Coordinates of C-alpha atoms in Angstrom, one line a residue:
Chain A
X223 CA -9.3 2.5 8.7
X224 CA -8.6 4.8 5.7
X225 CA -7.3 8.2 6.5
X226 CA -7.4 9.6 3.0
X227 CA -10.3 10.3 0.7
X228 CA -9.6 10.5 -3.0
X229 CA -11.5 12.3 -5.7
X230 CA -12.6 11.4 -8.2
X231 CA -13.1 7.7 -7.7
X232 CA -12.8 7.2 -11.4
X233 CA -11.4 9.3 -14.2
X234 CA -11.5 8.6 -18.0
X235 CA -9.5 10.8 -20.4
X236 CA -8.0 10.8 -23.8
X237 CA -4.3 10.2 -24.5
X238 CA -2.4 13.5 -24.4
X239 CA -4.8 15.1 -21.9
X240 CA -3.8 15.9 -18.3
X241 CA -5.2 14.0 -15.3
X242 CA -5.7 15.5 -11.9
X243 CA -6.4 13.5 -8.8
X244 CA -7.1 14.9 -5.4
X245 CA -6.5 13.5 -1.9
X246 CA -7.8 14.8 1.5
X247 CA -6.7 13.6 4.9
X248 CA -7.5 14.1 8.5
X249 CA -4.5 14.2 10.8
X250 CA -1.1 15.8 10.9
X251 CA 1.4 14.1 8.6
X252 CA 5.2 13.6 8.2
X253 CA 4.8 13.2 4.4
X254 CA 2.4 12.2 1.7
X255 CA 3.1 9.7 -1.0
X256 CA 1.5 8.7 -4.2
X257 CA 1.5 5.1 -5.5
X258 CA 0.3 3.5 -8.7
X259 CA -1.2 0.0 -9.0
X260 CA -1.8 -1.7 -12.3
X261 CA -4.5 -4.3 -12.3
X262 CA -3.5 -7.4 -10.4
X263 CA -0.1 -6.1 -9.5
X264 CA 1.6 -4.6 -6.5
X265 CA 1.9 -0.9 -5.8
X266 CA 4.7 1.2 -7.2
X267 CA 6.0 4.3 -5.4
X268 CA 5.7 7.4 -7.6
X269 CA 6.6 10.4 -5.5
X270 CA 6.9 11.6 -1.9
X271 CA 6.3 15.2 -0.7
X272 CA 7.3 16.2 2.9
X273 CA 5.0 18.2 5.1
X274 CA 7.2 21.3 4.7
X275 CA 7.1 21.2 0.9
X276 CA 4.3 22.7 -1.2
X277 CA 5.1 21.3 -4.7
X278 CA 7.2 18.6 -6.2
X279 CA 7.9 17.4 -9.7
X280 CA 9.1 14.1 -11.2
X281 CA 9.0 13.7 -14.9
X282 CA 5.3 14.1 -16.0
X283 CA 4.1 14.1 -12.4
X284 CA 3.4 17.2 -10.3
X285 CA 2.3 16.9 -6.7
X286 CA 1.1 19.7 -4.5
X287 CA 0.5 19.7 -0.8
X288 CA -1.6 22.1 1.2
X289 CA -1.3 21.2 4.9
X290 CA -3.7 24.0 6.0
X291 CA -6.4 22.3 3.9
X292 CA -5.1 18.8 4.5
X293 CA -5.2 18.1 0.8
X294 CA -2.9 17.0 -2.0
X295 CA -3.2 16.7 -5.7
X296 CA -1.4 14.6 -8.3
X297 CA -1.2 15.9 -11.9
X298 CA -0.1 13.7 -14.7
X299 CA 0.6 15.7 -17.8
X300 CA 0.4 14.4 -21.4
X301 CA -1.1 11.2 -20.3
X302 CA -0.4 7.9 -22.1
X303 CA -2.5 4.7 -22.4
X304 CA 0.2 3.1 -20.2
X305 CA -0.8 5.4 -17.4
X306 CA -4.0 3.5 -17.0
X307 CA -4.0 2.3 -13.4
X308 CA -5.3 3.0 -9.9
X309 CA -3.6 5.8 -8.1
X310 CA -3.4 5.9 -4.3
X311 CA -2.3 8.6 -1.9
X312 CA -0.8 7.5 1.4
X313 CA -0.1 9.6 4.4
X314 CA 2.8 8.9 6.7
X315 CA 1.8 9.9 10.2
X316 CA 2.7 9.0 13.8
X317 CA 1.0 5.8 14.9
X318 CA -0.3 5.3 18.4
X319 CA 1.9 2.2 18.9
X320 CA 5.3 2.6 17.4
X321 CA 6.9 4.9 14.9
X322 CA 5.0 6.1 11.9
X323 CA 2.5 4.3 9.7
X324 CA 1.5 4.7 6.1
X325 CA -2.3 5.0 5.6
X326 CA -3.7 4.7 2.1
X327 CA -6.7 6.3 0.6
X328 CA -9.3 4.4 -1.5
X329 CA -7.7 5.3 -4.8
X330 CA -8.6 6.8 -8.1
X331 CA -9.1 4.5 -11.1
X332 CA -7.6 6.3 -14.1
X333 CA -8.3 5.2 -17.7
X334 CA -6.5 6.7 -20.5
X335 CA -8.1 6.0 -23.9
X336 CA -5.8 5.8 -27.0
Chain B
X76 CA 17.9 -6.8 -8.2
X77 CA 15.0 -9.1 -7.4
X78 CA 11.9 -7.4 -6.0
X79 CA 9.7 -8.5 -3.1
X80 CA 8.6 -12.1 -3.8
X81 CA 5.3 -13.5 -2.6
X82 CA 3.8 -17.0 -2.9
X83 CA 1.4 -18.3 -3.7
X84 CA 0.0 -15.7 -6.1
X85 CA -3.5 -17.2 -5.8
X86 CA -5.2 -19.3 -3.2
X87 CA -8.7 -20.7 -3.0
X88 CA -9.8 -22.4 0.2
X89 CA -13.0 -23.3 2.0
X90 CA -14.0 -21.4 5.1
X91 CA -12.6 -22.7 8.4
X92 CA -9.5 -24.0 6.7
X93 CA -6.0 -22.6 7.5
X94 CA -3.9 -20.7 5.0
X95 CA -0.4 -19.3 4.9
X96 CA 1.3 -16.7 2.8
X97 CA 5.0 -16.3 2.3
X98 CA 7.1 -13.2 1.6
X99 CA 10.7 -12.7 0.8
X100 CA 11.7 -9.1 1.0
X101 CA 14.4 -7.3 -1.0
X102 CA 17.8 -8.3 0.2
X103 CA 19.1 -6.0 2.9
X104 CA 15.7 -4.5 3.8
X105 CA 15.2 -4.6 7.5
X106 CA 11.6 -3.5 7.6
X107 CA 8.8 -5.8 6.4
X108 CA 5.1 -5.1 6.1
X109 CA 2.0 -7.1 5.6
X110 CA -1.0 -5.3 4.2
X111 CA -4.6 -6.4 3.4
X112 CA -6.3 -4.9 0.4
X113 CA -10.0 -5.4 -0.2
X114 CA -11.5 -4.9 -3.6
X115 CA -11.7 -1.3 -4.6
X116 CA -9.9 -0.1 -1.5
X117 CA -6.4 0.9 -0.6
X118 CA -4.1 -1.4 1.4
X119 CA -4.4 -1.4 5.2
X120 CA -1.4 -2.3 7.4
X121 CA -1.7 -5.5 9.3
X122 CA 1.8 -5.7 10.8
X123 CA 5.3 -4.2 10.5
X124 CA 8.5 -5.9 11.4
X125 CA 11.8 -4.3 12.2
X126 CA 14.2 -7.2 11.7
X127 CA 12.5 -10.1 13.6
X128 CA 10.5 -7.8 16.0
X129 CA 6.9 -7.0 15.3
X130 CA 6.8 -3.3 16.2
X131 CA 3.3 -2.4 14.9
X132 CA 0.7 -5.2 15.0
X133 CA -2.2 -3.2 16.5
X134 CA -4.3 -3.7 13.3
X135 CA -3.7 -7.5 13.1
X136 CA -6.8 -9.5 14.2
X137 CA -4.9 -11.7 16.6
X138 CA -7.8 -14.1 17.2
X139 CA -7.2 -15.7 13.8
X140 CA -4.2 -14.0 12.2
X141 CA -0.6 -14.6 13.1
X142 CA 2.7 -13.7 11.5
X143 CA 6.4 -14.5 12.0
X144 CA 9.7 -13.4 10.8
X145 CA 12.0 -15.7 12.7
X146 CA 15.4 -14.8 11.2
X147 CA 14.6 -11.3 10.3
X148 CA 14.4 -12.1 6.6
X149 CA 11.4 -13.9 5.1
X150 CA 8.1 -13.9 6.7
X151 CA 4.9 -15.9 6.9
X152 CA 1.3 -14.7 7.5
X153 CA -1.2 -17.2 8.6
X154 CA -5.0 -17.2 9.0
X155 CA -6.6 -20.0 11.0
X156 CA -9.5 -20.5 10.6
X157 CA -10.3 -18.5 7.5
X158 CA -13.6 -16.7 7.1
X159 CA -15.6 -15.6 4.1
X160 CA -14.7 -12.0 4.8
X161 CA -11.0 -12.7 4.6
X162 CA -11.2 -12.9 0.8
X163 CA -8.8 -10.1 -0.3
X164 CA -5.3 -9.5 -1.6
X165 CA -2.5 -9.8 0.9
X166 CA 0.4 -7.6 0.1
X167 CA 3.9 -7.7 1.4
X168 CA 6.3 -4.8 1.3
X169 CA 9.8 -4.1 2.5
X170 CA 12.0 -1.1 3.0
X171 CA 15.6 -0.5 4.1
X172 CA 14.4 1.2 7.2
X173 CA 11.0 2.3 8.5
X174 CA 11.7 5.8 7.1
X175 CA 12.5 4.7 3.5
X176 CA 10.4 4.0 0.5
X177 CA 8.3 0.8 0.6
X178 CA 8.5 -1.7 -2.2
X179 CA 5.6 -3.9 -2.7
X180 CA 5.3 -7.5 -3.9
X181 CA 2.6 -8.6 -6.4
X182 CA 0.3 -9.9 -3.6
X183 CA -1.5 -13.1 -2.9
X184 CA -5.2 -13.2 -3.9
X185 CA -7.1 -15.2 -1.4
X186 CA -10.6 -16.5 -2.1
X187 CA -12.5 -18.1 0.8
X188 CA -15.5 -20.2 -0.3

């Protein structure tokens, strides 16, 4: 079952513009992570934000987390054609069986047009 | 450093046939994961291993799916018999420990006819 819902499902922008993707989730989390997946490839970890953090930066990426609203956003600034990919949020939360489990959203398909 | 290796990359079988996927994690990674990814969806965890022990297999359909990681290194995921609905990408990931970043392999795309 998917814990996260991502919005929008698809986003098309021009090179140089900023892209914002949102993620909402349902349960308490340890941390929230964002991954990128190029077509036909595996997922690549982008950034992790812990539940006690509100904002984090990594290069052109900015992630915010609002635990009161159970939501996160990923901002990619000055987008490039190479940023074209699917972006997934994943929440790390306690599993009923053992330890914690990473649960992925359905993803946002980002297309950056040259 | 080599990443997570999976084989085969693509597999086409007829329904009711068995199929197996193989994964070799990054060297030194104790935790290994198998995920199922349907088209247009995010990955869903099937099973997590800590060394050779399956510590989270609650989402593995055990009537037809099985997995093993006998020596705590590489792992095999098997489906027997395969059904049409099993068509998906099967992803393997590994991490140093369960608390560390997961690194994903390229996946095996399974098509069941």
